[in-house]
Amino acid sequence: MSTCNMLKFPIMTMIISIVTILILSFPSSIAITKTNPHPFKKIYAFGDSFTDTGNTKSVSGPSGFTHGSDPPYGMTFFHHPTNRYSDGRLVIDFVAESLSLPYLPPYKYVKGNSPNGVNFAVAGSTAIDHEFFVKNNLTLDITLQSIRTQLQWFDKYLEENVGCKVKDVNCKVGDFHDALFWVGEIGANDYAYTIGSTSLLKKGAKYVVVQGFPMTGCLPLAMTLAAEDDRDNIGCVKSVNNQSYTHNLAILNLVKSLRRQFPKAIITYADYWTSYLTVMQSPTKFGIKETFKACCGMGGAPYNIDVFSFCGAPSTKACLNPSQYVNWDGVHLTEAMYKVVSNMFLKGSLMNPPFSFLLDQKLHRG
């Protein structure tokens, strides 16, 4: 995400979560062989900076996080900046790997038909409500990137490459049968707009993963801005976590409603909140030593955060071991944390219904 992102959780307006397509690894009961290949041939992803793989460059990114195209971003895996707001891969990258698919190309760099899917996610929305910044006398020129912008890109892509006209409400996209839709962090109303009434389910999407909000109150930026007496039992910002938790309840209700409206679709909920909480409660179990401090920053105590000069700016430095940190730059997570979360979603029990159920249904339906 970006500052705004983080604030919004890369595109989270204190409401984060967008339909992302989770498929990191298949359970042992589903062996991946030449006779039993991965069931999905492509991924269509939407969301904010937690999912954006390159649609947002430094010049167009959210205020504050204007150095996402500069080192040390990308240092861990790619060894150079890729316009991802992290030191390496994101959840959506691990999903692609698990399906033996190439990393999703960002929409802005796609020319013609992309056989393995497209990433429409773009940084810019905030995870923390704008009122939180106003309350703390911090004014940010937030660049709002609406999910509707992503859907306009999606419609344009379909029209140019599939022949599905935007105004043709009866148009069904055949290749959606083999596509996994991943909706990452966004607002509750945006979820309804994205998954339901507009492009996805009505155009034929059958397999959708809706990702909930993480514990945004545990992000270093939130910790830095909030009053010291605003803390919960694990040391995070109580008011912000309460907002995120409430948002997740709203998302769950929406998912239930969409399941009733589209009974033939498999819509699964990825519990980002619980995955984050699990790491915060037992970090060493996952190789994590630092749960609150940002890996990359200006060195401001106690969270390595300077709200006016974020990672990538002159004089900022990255830690030598980002794999031991939850947070990368004060708002976005490290590759290590994204990998842990992905494993919990795809190999663990933090998706409802389980990811294994979604895969079984796809394999049985063909």
PDB file of N, CA and C in Angstrom, residues 136-236:
ATOM      1  N   ASN A 136      -5.427  13.714  14.051  1.00  0.00           N
ATOM      2  CA  ASN A 136      -4.057  13.826  14.534  1.00  0.00           C
ATOM      3  C   ASN A 136      -3.306  14.984  13.885  1.00  0.00           C
ATOM      4  N   ASN A 137      -4.082  15.925  13.284  1.00  0.00           N
ATOM      5  CA  ASN A 137      -3.496  17.131  12.698  1.00  0.00           C
ATOM      6  C   ASN A 137      -2.427  16.835  11.657  1.00  0.00           C
ATOM      7  N   LEU A 138      -2.643  15.760  10.894  1.00  0.00           N
ATOM      8  CA  LEU A 138      -1.710  15.417   9.834  1.00  0.00           C
ATOM      9  C   LEU A 138      -2.460  15.507   8.509  1.00  0.00           C
ATOM     10  N   THR A 139      -2.079  16.477   7.689  1.00  0.00           N
ATOM     11  CA  THR A 139      -2.744  16.665   6.411  1.00  0.00           C
ATOM     12  C   THR A 139      -1.924  16.018   5.311  1.00  0.00           C
ATOM     13  N   LEU A 140      -2.556  15.117   4.577  1.00  0.00           N
ATOM     14  CA  LEU A 140      -1.880  14.439   3.473  1.00  0.00           C
ATOM     15  C   LEU A 140      -2.674  14.655   2.192  1.00  0.00           C
ATOM     16  N   ASP A 141      -1.973  14.904   1.106  1.00  0.00           N
ATOM     17  CA  ASP A 141      -2.618  15.061  -0.192  1.00  0.00           C
ATOM     18  C   ASP A 141      -2.790  13.670  -0.787  1.00  0.00           C
ATOM     19  N   ILE A 142      -3.805  12.988  -0.343  1.00  0.00           N
ATOM     20  CA  ILE A 142      -3.985  11.601  -0.741  1.00  0.00           C
ATOM     21  C   ILE A 142      -4.499  11.492  -2.165  1.00  0.00           C
ATOM     22  N   THR A 143      -3.860  10.623  -2.934  1.00  0.00           N
ATOM     23  CA  THR A 143      -4.277  10.367  -4.296  1.00  0.00           C
ATOM     24  C   THR A 143      -5.251   9.205  -4.281  1.00  0.00           C
ATOM     25  N   LEU A 144      -6.515   9.496  -4.478  1.00  0.00           N
ATOM     26  CA  LEU A 144      -7.526   8.443  -4.408  1.00  0.00           C
ATOM     27  C   LEU A 144      -7.663   7.748  -5.756  1.00  0.00           C
ATOM     28  N   GLN A 145      -7.390   6.464  -5.770  1.00  0.00           N
ATOM     29  CA  GLN A 145      -7.579   5.660  -6.962  1.00  0.00           C
ATOM     30  C   GLN A 145      -8.789   4.778  -6.710  1.00  0.00           C
ATOM     31  N   SER A 146      -9.869   5.082  -7.392  1.00  0.00           N
ATOM     32  CA  SER A 146     -11.104   4.354  -7.153  1.00  0.00           C
ATOM     33  C   SER A 146     -11.055   2.956  -7.748  1.00  0.00           C
ATOM     34  N   ILE A 147     -11.737   2.025  -7.084  1.00  0.00           N
ATOM     35  CA  ILE A 147     -11.862   0.680  -7.629  1.00  0.00           C
ATOM     36  C   ILE A 147     -12.604   0.762  -8.950  1.00  0.00           C
ATOM     37  N   ARG A 148     -13.398   1.786  -9.100  1.00  0.00           N
ATOM     38  CA  ARG A 148     -14.140   1.929 -10.352  1.00  0.00           C
ATOM     39  C   ARG A 148     -13.199   2.196 -11.516  1.00  0.00           C
ATOM     40  N   THR A 149     -12.089   2.857 -11.214  1.00  0.00           N
ATOM     41  CA  THR A 149     -11.082   3.057 -12.249  1.00  0.00           C
ATOM     42  C   THR A 149     -10.558   1.710 -12.714  1.00  0.00           C
ATOM     43  N   GLN A 150     -10.309   0.811 -11.778  1.00  0.00           N
ATOM     44  CA  GLN A 150      -9.820  -0.520 -12.116  1.00  0.00           C
ATOM     45  C   GLN A 150     -10.849  -1.287 -12.939  1.00  0.00           C
ATOM     46  N   LEU A 151     -12.117  -1.121 -12.604  1.00  0.00           N
ATOM     47  CA  LEU A 151     -13.158  -1.815 -13.346  1.00  0.00           C
ATOM     48  C   LEU A 151     -13.319  -1.234 -14.749  1.00  0.00           C
ATOM     49  N   GLN A 152     -13.062   0.060 -14.879  1.00  0.00           N
ATOM     50  CA  GLN A 152     -13.085   0.661 -16.217  1.00  0.00           C
ATOM     51  C   GLN A 152     -11.960   0.083 -17.066  1.00  0.00           C
ATOM     52  N   TRP A 153     -10.791  -0.094 -16.433  1.00  0.00           N
ATOM     53  CA  TRP A 153      -9.679  -0.734 -17.136  1.00  0.00           C
ATOM     54  C   TRP A 153     -10.064  -2.154 -17.527  1.00  0.00           C
ATOM     55  N   PHE A 154     -10.703  -2.860 -16.608  1.00  0.00           N
ATOM     56  CA  PHE A 154     -11.112  -4.242 -16.839  1.00  0.00           C
ATOM     57  C   PHE A 154     -12.087  -4.325 -18.013  1.00  0.00           C
ATOM     58  N   ASP A 155     -13.087  -3.450 -18.011  1.00  0.00           N
ATOM     59  CA  ASP A 155     -14.063  -3.432 -19.100  1.00  0.00           C
ATOM     60  C   ASP A 155     -13.399  -3.117 -20.436  1.00  0.00           C
ATOM     61  N   LYS A 156     -12.464  -2.186 -20.403  1.00  0.00           N
ATOM     62  CA  LYS A 156     -11.755  -1.824 -21.631  1.00  0.00           C
ATOM     63  C   LYS A 156     -10.927  -3.008 -22.137  1.00  0.00           C
ATOM     64  N   TYR A 157     -10.296  -3.702 -21.203  1.00  0.00           N
ATOM     65  CA  TYR A 157      -9.493  -4.868 -21.575  1.00  0.00           C
ATOM     66  C   TYR A 157     -10.376  -5.938 -22.222  1.00  0.00           C
ATOM     67  N   LEU A 158     -11.544  -6.198 -21.633  1.00  0.00           N
ATOM     68  CA  LEU A 158     -12.455  -7.196 -22.187  1.00  0.00           C
ATOM     69  C   LEU A 158     -12.955  -6.776 -23.565  1.00  0.00           C
ATOM     70  N   GLU A 159     -13.273  -5.506 -23.706  1.00  0.00           N
ATOM     71  CA  GLU A 159     -13.790  -5.020 -24.984  1.00  0.00           C
ATOM     72  C   GLU A 159     -12.745  -5.140 -26.093  1.00  0.00           C
ATOM     73  N   GLU A 160     -11.493  -4.837 -25.768  1.00  0.00           N
ATOM     74  CA  GLU A 160     -10.440  -4.847 -26.775  1.00  0.00           C
ATOM     75  C   GLU A 160      -9.927  -6.251 -27.088  1.00  0.00           C
ATOM     76  N   ASN A 161     -10.032  -7.171 -26.121  1.00  0.00           N
ATOM     77  CA  ASN A 161      -9.417  -8.484 -26.301  1.00  0.00           C
ATOM     78  C   ASN A 161     -10.386  -9.654 -26.325  1.00  0.00           C
ATOM     79  N   VAL A 162     -11.604  -9.438 -25.825  1.00  0.00           N
ATOM     80  CA  VAL A 162     -12.581 -10.518 -25.776  1.00  0.00           C
ATOM     81  C   VAL A 162     -13.821 -10.195 -26.600  1.00  0.00           C
ATOM     82  N   GLY A 163     -13.984  -8.908 -26.916  1.00  0.00           N
ATOM     83  CA  GLY A 163     -15.140  -8.501 -27.693  1.00  0.00           C
ATOM     84  C   GLY A 163     -16.395  -8.320 -26.875  1.00  0.00           C
ATOM     85  N   CYS A 164     -16.225  -8.174 -25.564  1.00  0.00           N
ATOM     86  CA  CYS A 164     -17.360  -8.015 -24.658  1.00  0.00           C
ATOM     87  C   CYS A 164     -17.598  -6.531 -24.426  1.00  0.00           C
ATOM     88  N   LYS A 165     -18.640  -5.988 -25.019  1.00  0.00           N
ATOM     89  CA  LYS A 165     -18.924  -4.569 -24.914  1.00  0.00           C
ATOM     90  C   LYS A 165     -19.344  -4.197 -23.499  1.00  0.00           C
ATOM     91  N   VAL A 166     -18.905  -3.023 -23.057  1.00  0.00           N
ATOM     92  CA  VAL A 166     -19.184  -2.579 -21.698  1.00  0.00           C
ATOM     93  C   VAL A 166     -20.683  -2.519 -21.411  1.00  0.00           C
ATOM     94  N   LYS A 167     -21.476  -2.037 -22.374  1.00  0.00           N
ATOM     95  CA  LYS A 167     -22.905  -1.853 -22.150  1.00  0.00           C
ATOM     96  C   LYS A 167     -23.723  -3.114 -22.398  1.00  0.00           C
ATOM     97  N   ASP A 168     -23.054  -4.178 -22.819  1.00  0.00           N
ATOM     98  CA  ASP A 168     -23.768  -5.424 -23.077  1.00  0.00           C
ATOM     99  C   ASP A 168     -23.877  -6.216 -21.779  1.00  0.00           C
ATOM    100  N   VAL A 169     -24.982  -6.040 -21.071  1.00  0.00           N
ATOM    101  CA  VAL A 169     -25.151  -6.672 -19.761  1.00  0.00           C
ATOM    102  C   VAL A 169     -25.283  -8.188 -19.865  1.00  0.00           C
ATOM    103  N   ASN A 170     -25.573  -8.683 -21.065  1.00  0.00           N
ATOM    104  CA  ASN A 170     -25.745 -10.118 -21.248  1.00  0.00           C
ATOM    105  C   ASN A 170     -24.477 -10.813 -21.721  1.00  0.00           C
ATOM    106  N   CYS A 171     -23.411 -10.045 -21.868  1.00  0.00           N
ATOM    107  CA  CYS A 171     -22.162 -10.613 -22.352  1.00  0.00           C
ATOM    108  C   CYS A 171     -21.545 -11.521 -21.287  1.00  0.00           C
ATOM    109  N   LYS A 172     -21.273 -12.752 -21.646  1.00  0.00           N
ATOM    110  CA  LYS A 172     -20.619 -13.704 -20.752  1.00  0.00           C
ATOM    111  C   LYS A 172     -19.238 -14.004 -21.310  1.00  0.00           C
ATOM    112  N   VAL A 173     -18.237 -13.916 -20.466  1.00  0.00           N
ATOM    113  CA  VAL A 173     -16.862 -14.130 -20.903  1.00  0.00           C
ATOM    114  C   VAL A 173     -16.484 -15.598 -20.692  1.00  0.00           C
ATOM    115  N   GLY A 174     -16.272 -16.293 -21.802  1.00  0.00           N
ATOM    116  CA  GLY A 174     -16.013 -17.717 -21.747  1.00  0.00           C
ATOM    117  C   GLY A 174     -14.799 -18.110 -20.938  1.00  0.00           C
ATOM    118  N   ASP A 175     -13.710 -17.352 -21.061  1.00  0.00           N
ATOM    119  CA  ASP A 175     -12.494 -17.767 -20.365  1.00  0.00           C
ATOM    120  C   ASP A 175     -12.537 -17.510 -18.870  1.00  0.00           C
ATOM    121  N   PHE A 176     -13.612 -16.929 -18.370  1.00  0.00           N
ATOM    122  CA  PHE A 176     -13.768 -16.767 -16.929  1.00  0.00           C
ATOM    123  C   PHE A 176     -13.866 -18.125 -16.240  1.00  0.00           C
ATOM    124  N   HIS A 177     -14.238 -19.144 -17.001  1.00  0.00           N
ATOM    125  CA  HIS A 177     -14.393 -20.479 -16.428  1.00  0.00           C
ATOM    126  C   HIS A 177     -13.072 -20.990 -15.864  1.00  0.00           C
ATOM    127  N   ASP A 178     -11.974 -20.589 -16.453  1.00  0.00           N
ATOM    128  CA  ASP A 178     -10.655 -21.027 -16.004  1.00  0.00           C
ATOM    129  C   ASP A 178      -9.894 -19.925 -15.278  1.00  0.00           C
ATOM    130  N   ALA A 179     -10.613 -18.910 -14.827  1.00  0.00           N
ATOM    131  CA  ALA A 179      -9.963 -17.767 -14.185  1.00  0.00           C
ATOM    132  C   ALA A 179     -10.302 -17.675 -12.706  1.00  0.00           C
ATOM    133  N   LEU A 180      -9.303 -17.288 -11.952  1.00  0.00           N
ATOM    134  CA  LEU A 180      -9.486 -17.042 -10.526  1.00  0.00           C
ATOM    135  C   LEU A 180      -9.481 -15.526 -10.339  1.00  0.00           C
ATOM    136  N   PHE A 181     -10.492 -15.012  -9.643  1.00  0.00           N
ATOM    137  CA  PHE A 181     -10.587 -13.573  -9.403  1.00  0.00           C
ATOM    138  C   PHE A 181     -10.171 -13.277  -7.968  1.00  0.00           C
ATOM    139  N   TRP A 182      -9.228 -12.390  -7.862  1.00  0.00           N
ATOM    140  CA  TRP A 182      -8.695 -12.036  -6.538  1.00  0.00           C
ATOM    141  C   TRP A 182      -9.030 -10.575  -6.272  1.00  0.00           C
ATOM    142  N   VAL A 183      -9.817 -10.356  -5.247  1.00  0.00           N
ATOM    143  CA  VAL A 183     -10.181  -8.987  -4.893  1.00  0.00           C
ATOM    144  C   VAL A 183      -9.503  -8.642  -3.582  1.00  0.00           C
ATOM    145  N   GLY A 184      -8.545  -7.751  -3.643  1.00  0.00           N
ATOM    146  CA  GLY A 184      -7.776  -7.388  -2.472  1.00  0.00           C
ATOM    147  C   GLY A 184      -8.406  -6.261  -1.682  1.00  0.00           C
ATOM    148  N   GLU A 185      -7.593  -5.527  -0.949  1.00  0.00           N
ATOM    149  CA  GLU A 185      -8.071  -4.496  -0.043  1.00  0.00           C
ATOM    150  C   GLU A 185      -8.807  -3.363  -0.745  1.00  0.00           C
ATOM    151  N   ILE A 186     -10.053  -3.140  -0.338  1.00  0.00           N
ATOM    152  CA  ILE A 186     -10.843  -2.009  -0.813  1.00  0.00           C
ATOM    153  C   ILE A 186     -11.976  -1.802   0.174  1.00  0.00           C
ATOM    154  N   GLY A 187     -12.853  -0.884  -0.123  1.00  0.00           N
ATOM    155  CA  GLY A 187     -13.946  -0.612   0.794  1.00  0.00           C
ATOM    156  C   GLY A 187     -15.122  -1.552   0.605  1.00  0.00           C
ATOM    157  N   ALA A 188     -15.977  -1.627   1.617  1.00  0.00           N
ATOM    158  CA  ALA A 188     -17.116  -2.537   1.582  1.00  0.00           C
ATOM    159  C   ALA A 188     -18.050  -2.230   0.425  1.00  0.00           C
ATOM    160  N   ASN A 189     -18.360  -0.956   0.228  1.00  0.00           N
ATOM    161  CA  ASN A 189     -19.227  -0.585  -0.887  1.00  0.00           C
ATOM    162  C   ASN A 189     -18.571  -0.901  -2.212  1.00  0.00           C
ATOM    163  N   ASP A 190     -17.239  -0.709  -2.277  1.00  0.00           N
ATOM    164  CA  ASP A 190     -16.512  -1.019  -3.499  1.00  0.00           C
ATOM    165  C   ASP A 190     -16.564  -2.516  -3.788  1.00  0.00           C
ATOM    166  N   TYR A 191     -16.598  -3.313  -2.726  1.00  0.00           N
ATOM    167  CA  TYR A 191     -16.667  -4.764  -2.910  1.00  0.00           C
ATOM    168  C   TYR A 191     -17.952  -5.108  -3.651  1.00  0.00           C
ATOM    169  N   ALA A 192     -19.038  -4.537  -3.131  1.00  0.00           N
ATOM    170  CA  ALA A 192     -20.334  -4.827  -3.731  1.00  0.00           C
ATOM    171  C   ALA A 192     -20.336  -4.407  -5.195  1.00  0.00           C
ATOM    172  N   TYR A 193     -19.799  -3.235  -5.450  1.00  0.00           N
ATOM    173  CA  TYR A 193     -19.766  -2.704  -6.815  1.00  0.00           C
ATOM    174  C   TYR A 193     -18.923  -3.597  -7.709  1.00  0.00           C
ATOM    175  N   THR A 194     -17.767  -4.018  -7.188  1.00  0.00           N
ATOM    176  CA  THR A 194     -16.825  -4.801  -7.973  1.00  0.00           C
ATOM    177  C   THR A 194     -17.303  -6.214  -8.233  1.00  0.00           C
ATOM    178  N   ILE A 195     -17.614  -6.920  -7.168  1.00  0.00           N
ATOM    179  CA  ILE A 195     -17.916  -8.341  -7.296  1.00  0.00           C
ATOM    180  C   ILE A 195     -19.319  -8.579  -7.827  1.00  0.00           C
ATOM    181  N   GLY A 196     -20.237  -7.751  -7.398  1.00  0.00           N
ATOM    182  CA  GLY A 196     -21.623  -8.036  -7.711  1.00  0.00           C
ATOM    183  C   GLY A 196     -22.217  -7.378  -8.923  1.00  0.00           C
ATOM    184  N   SER A 197     -22.697  -6.166  -8.755  1.00  0.00           N
ATOM    185  CA  SER A 197     -23.549  -5.556  -9.757  1.00  0.00           C
ATOM    186  C   SER A 197     -22.866  -5.260 -11.074  1.00  0.00           C
ATOM    187  N   THR A 198     -21.549  -5.122 -11.083  1.00  0.00           N
ATOM    188  CA  THR A 198     -20.917  -4.743 -12.324  1.00  0.00           C
ATOM    189  C   THR A 198     -20.239  -5.886 -13.024  1.00  0.00           C
ATOM    190  N   SER A 199     -18.933  -5.803 -13.081  1.00  0.00           N
ATOM    191  CA  SER A 199     -18.172  -6.620 -14.021  1.00  0.00           C
ATOM    192  C   SER A 199     -18.069  -8.105 -13.758  1.00  0.00           C
ATOM    193  N   LEU A 200     -17.793  -8.517 -12.566  1.00  0.00           N
ATOM    194  CA  LEU A 200     -17.311  -9.865 -12.353  1.00  0.00           C
ATOM    195  C   LEU A 200     -18.368 -10.966 -12.389  1.00  0.00           C
ATOM    196  N   LEU A 201     -19.164 -11.071 -11.348  1.00  0.00           N
ATOM    197  CA  LEU A 201     -20.105 -12.181 -11.267  1.00  0.00           C
ATOM    198  C   LEU A 201     -21.142 -12.155 -12.384  1.00  0.00           C
ATOM    199  N   LYS A 202     -21.608 -10.997 -12.746  1.00  0.00           N
ATOM    200  CA  LYS A 202     -22.622 -10.926 -13.800  1.00  0.00           C
ATOM    201  C   LYS A 202     -22.044 -11.241 -15.178  1.00  0.00           C
ATOM    202  N   LYS A 203     -20.744 -11.117 -15.304  1.00  0.00           N
ATOM    203  CA  LYS A 203     -20.116 -11.455 -16.582  1.00  0.00           C
ATOM    204  C   LYS A 203     -19.639 -12.905 -16.612  1.00  0.00           C
ATOM    205  N   GLY A 204     -19.864 -13.622 -15.527  1.00  0.00           N
ATOM    206  CA  GLY A 204     -19.564 -15.040 -15.556  1.00  0.00           C
ATOM    207  C   GLY A 204     -18.471 -15.537 -14.637  1.00  0.00           C
ATOM    208  N   ALA A 205     -17.927 -14.706 -13.755  1.00  0.00           N
ATOM    209  CA  ALA A 205     -16.894 -15.163 -12.821  1.00  0.00           C
ATOM    210  C   ALA A 205     -17.487 -16.241 -11.908  1.00  0.00           C
ATOM    211  N   LYS A 206     -16.756 -17.335 -11.750  1.00  0.00           N
ATOM    212  CA  LYS A 206     -17.246 -18.459 -10.948  1.00  0.00           C
ATOM    213  C   LYS A 206     -16.422 -18.716  -9.698  1.00  0.00           C
ATOM    214  N   TYR A 207     -15.187 -18.240  -9.688  1.00  0.00           N
ATOM    215  CA  TYR A 207     -14.288 -18.523  -8.568  1.00  0.00           C
ATOM    216  C   TYR A 207     -13.658 -17.217  -8.095  1.00  0.00           C
ATOM    217  N   VAL A 208     -14.050 -16.807  -6.900  1.00  0.00           N
ATOM    218  CA  VAL A 208     -13.632 -15.505  -6.400  1.00  0.00           C
ATOM    219  C   VAL A 208     -13.131 -15.618  -4.963  1.00  0.00           C
ATOM    220  N   VAL A 209     -12.044 -14.947  -4.681  1.00  0.00           N
ATOM    221  CA  VAL A 209     -11.536 -14.861  -3.310  1.00  0.00           C
ATOM    222  C   VAL A 209     -11.633 -13.407  -2.866  1.00  0.00           C
ATOM    223  N   VAL A 210     -12.285 -13.182  -1.755  1.00  0.00           N
ATOM    224  CA  VAL A 210     -12.432 -11.843  -1.194  1.00  0.00           C
ATOM    225  C   VAL A 210     -11.550 -11.750   0.049  1.00  0.00           C
ATOM    226  N   GLN A 211     -10.647 -10.838   0.019  1.00  0.00           N
ATOM    227  CA  GLN A 211      -9.664 -10.703   1.099  1.00  0.00           C
ATOM    228  C   GLN A 211     -10.097  -9.645   2.099  1.00  0.00           C
ATOM    229  N   GLY A 212     -10.082  -9.998   3.381  1.00  0.00           N
ATOM    230  CA  GLY A 212     -10.452  -9.053   4.426  1.00  0.00           C
ATOM    231  C   GLY A 212      -9.312  -8.123   4.793  1.00  0.00           C
ATOM    232  N   PHE A 213      -9.582  -7.230   5.709  1.00  0.00           N
ATOM    233  CA  PHE A 213      -8.572  -6.290   6.190  1.00  0.00           C
ATOM    234  C   PHE A 213      -7.638  -6.956   7.188  1.00  0.00           C
ATOM    235  N   PRO A 214      -6.382  -6.549   7.180  1.00  0.00           N
ATOM    236  CA  PRO A 214      -5.465  -7.005   8.227  1.00  0.00           C
ATOM    237  C   PRO A 214      -5.670  -6.124   9.460  1.00  0.00           C
ATOM    238  N   MET A 215      -4.816  -6.275  10.436  1.00  0.00           N
ATOM    239  CA  MET A 215      -4.900  -5.448  11.644  1.00  0.00           C
ATOM    240  C   MET A 215      -4.176  -4.134  11.362  1.00  0.00           C
ATOM    241  N   THR A 216      -4.891  -3.183  10.764  1.00  0.00           N
ATOM    242  CA  THR A 216      -4.269  -1.930  10.358  1.00  0.00           C
ATOM    243  C   THR A 216      -3.762  -1.113  11.546  1.00  0.00           C
ATOM    244  N   GLY A 217      -4.299  -1.395  12.726  1.00  0.00           N
ATOM    245  CA  GLY A 217      -3.837  -0.692  13.916  1.00  0.00           C
ATOM    246  C   GLY A 217      -2.456  -1.115  14.377  1.00  0.00           C
ATOM    247  N   CYS A 218      -1.914  -2.179  13.755  1.00  0.00           N
ATOM    248  CA  CYS A 218      -0.569  -2.656  14.121  1.00  0.00           C
ATOM    249  C   CYS A 218       0.503  -2.097  13.187  1.00  0.00           C
ATOM    250  N   LEU A 219       0.111  -1.343  12.177  1.00  0.00           N
ATOM    251  CA  LEU A 219       1.080  -0.773  11.254  1.00  0.00           C
ATOM    252  C   LEU A 219       1.871   0.335  11.946  1.00  0.00           C
ATOM    253  N   PRO A 220       3.170   0.413  11.710  1.00  0.00           N
ATOM    254  CA  PRO A 220       4.003   1.425  12.368  1.00  0.00           C
ATOM    255  C   PRO A 220       3.501   2.852  12.197  1.00  0.00           C
ATOM    256  N   LEU A 221       2.963   3.180  11.033  1.00  0.00           N
ATOM    257  CA  LEU A 221       2.467   4.541  10.833  1.00  0.00           C
ATOM    258  C   LEU A 221       1.302   4.843  11.769  1.00  0.00           C
ATOM    259  N   ALA A 222       0.390   3.883  11.898  1.00  0.00           N
ATOM    260  CA  ALA A 222      -0.734   4.066  12.809  1.00  0.00           C
ATOM    261  C   ALA A 222      -0.237   4.190  14.246  1.00  0.00           C
ATOM    262  N   MET A 223       0.748   3.366  14.603  1.00  0.00           N
ATOM    263  CA  MET A 223       1.313   3.397  15.950  1.00  0.00           C
ATOM    264  C   MET A 223       1.970   4.747  16.233  1.00  0.00           C
ATOM    265  N   THR A 224       2.601   5.315  15.217  1.00  0.00           N
ATOM    266  CA  THR A 224       3.288   6.593  15.381  1.00  0.00           C
ATOM    267  C   THR A 224       2.310   7.744  15.563  1.00  0.00           C
ATOM    268  N   LEU A 225       1.202   7.700  14.848  1.00  0.00           N
ATOM    269  CA  LEU A 225       0.253   8.815  14.858  1.00  0.00           C
ATOM    270  C   LEU A 225      -0.719   8.790  16.032  1.00  0.00           C
ATOM    271  N   ALA A 226      -1.053   7.617  16.512  1.00  0.00           N
ATOM    272  CA  ALA A 226      -2.080   7.498  17.549  1.00  0.00           C
ATOM    273  C   ALA A 226      -1.557   7.870  18.939  1.00  0.00           C
ATOM    274  N   ALA A 227      -2.477   8.233  19.793  1.00  0.00           N
ATOM    275  CA  ALA A 227      -2.125   8.541  21.177  1.00  0.00           C
ATOM    276  C   ALA A 227      -1.607   7.279  21.860  1.00  0.00           C
ATOM    277  N   GLU A 228      -0.676   7.420  22.764  1.00  0.00           N
ATOM    278  CA  GLU A 228      -0.056   6.270  23.413  1.00  0.00           C
ATOM    279  C   GLU A 228      -1.030   5.468  24.274  1.00  0.00           C
ATOM    280  N   ASP A 229      -2.117   6.103  24.702  1.00  0.00           N
ATOM    281  CA  ASP A 229      -3.084   5.375  25.528  1.00  0.00           C
ATOM    282  C   ASP A 229      -4.153   4.672  24.682  1.00  0.00           C
ATOM    283  N   ASP A 230      -4.027   4.777  23.366  1.00  0.00           N
ATOM    284  CA  ASP A 230      -4.965   4.108  22.463  1.00  0.00           C
ATOM    285  C   ASP A 230      -4.342   2.785  22.008  1.00  0.00           C
ATOM    286  N   ARG A 231      -4.349   1.797  22.865  1.00  0.00           N
ATOM    287  CA  ARG A 231      -3.715   0.520  22.581  1.00  0.00           C
ATOM    288  C   ARG A 231      -4.625  -0.641  22.998  1.00  0.00           C
ATOM    289  N   ASP A 232      -4.492  -1.767  22.277  1.00  0.00           N
ATOM    290  CA  ASP A 232      -5.263  -2.956  22.633  1.00  0.00           C
ATOM    291  C   ASP A 232      -4.363  -3.949  23.371  1.00  0.00           C
ATOM    292  N   ASN A 233      -4.836  -5.153  23.575  1.00  0.00           N
ATOM    293  CA  ASN A 233      -4.091  -6.098  24.407  1.00  0.00           C
ATOM    294  C   ASN A 233      -2.840  -6.678  23.755  1.00  0.00           C
ATOM    295  N   ILE A 234      -2.614  -6.405  22.465  1.00  0.00           N
ATOM    296  CA  ILE A 234      -1.358  -6.850  21.853  1.00  0.00           C
ATOM    297  C   ILE A 234      -0.448  -5.664  21.525  1.00  0.00           C
ATOM    298  N   GLY A 235      -0.857  -4.470  21.981  1.00  0.00           N
ATOM    299  CA  GLY A 235      -0.016  -3.302  21.821  1.00  0.00           C
ATOM    300  C   GLY A 235      -0.261  -2.480  20.583  1.00  0.00           C
ATOM    301  N   CYS A 236      -1.299  -2.806  19.804  1.00  0.00           N
ATOM    302  CA  CYS A 236      -1.614  -2.059  18.580  1.00  0.00           C
ATOM    303  C   CYS A 236      -2.629  -0.955  18.874  1.00  0.00           C
TER     304      CYS A 236
END
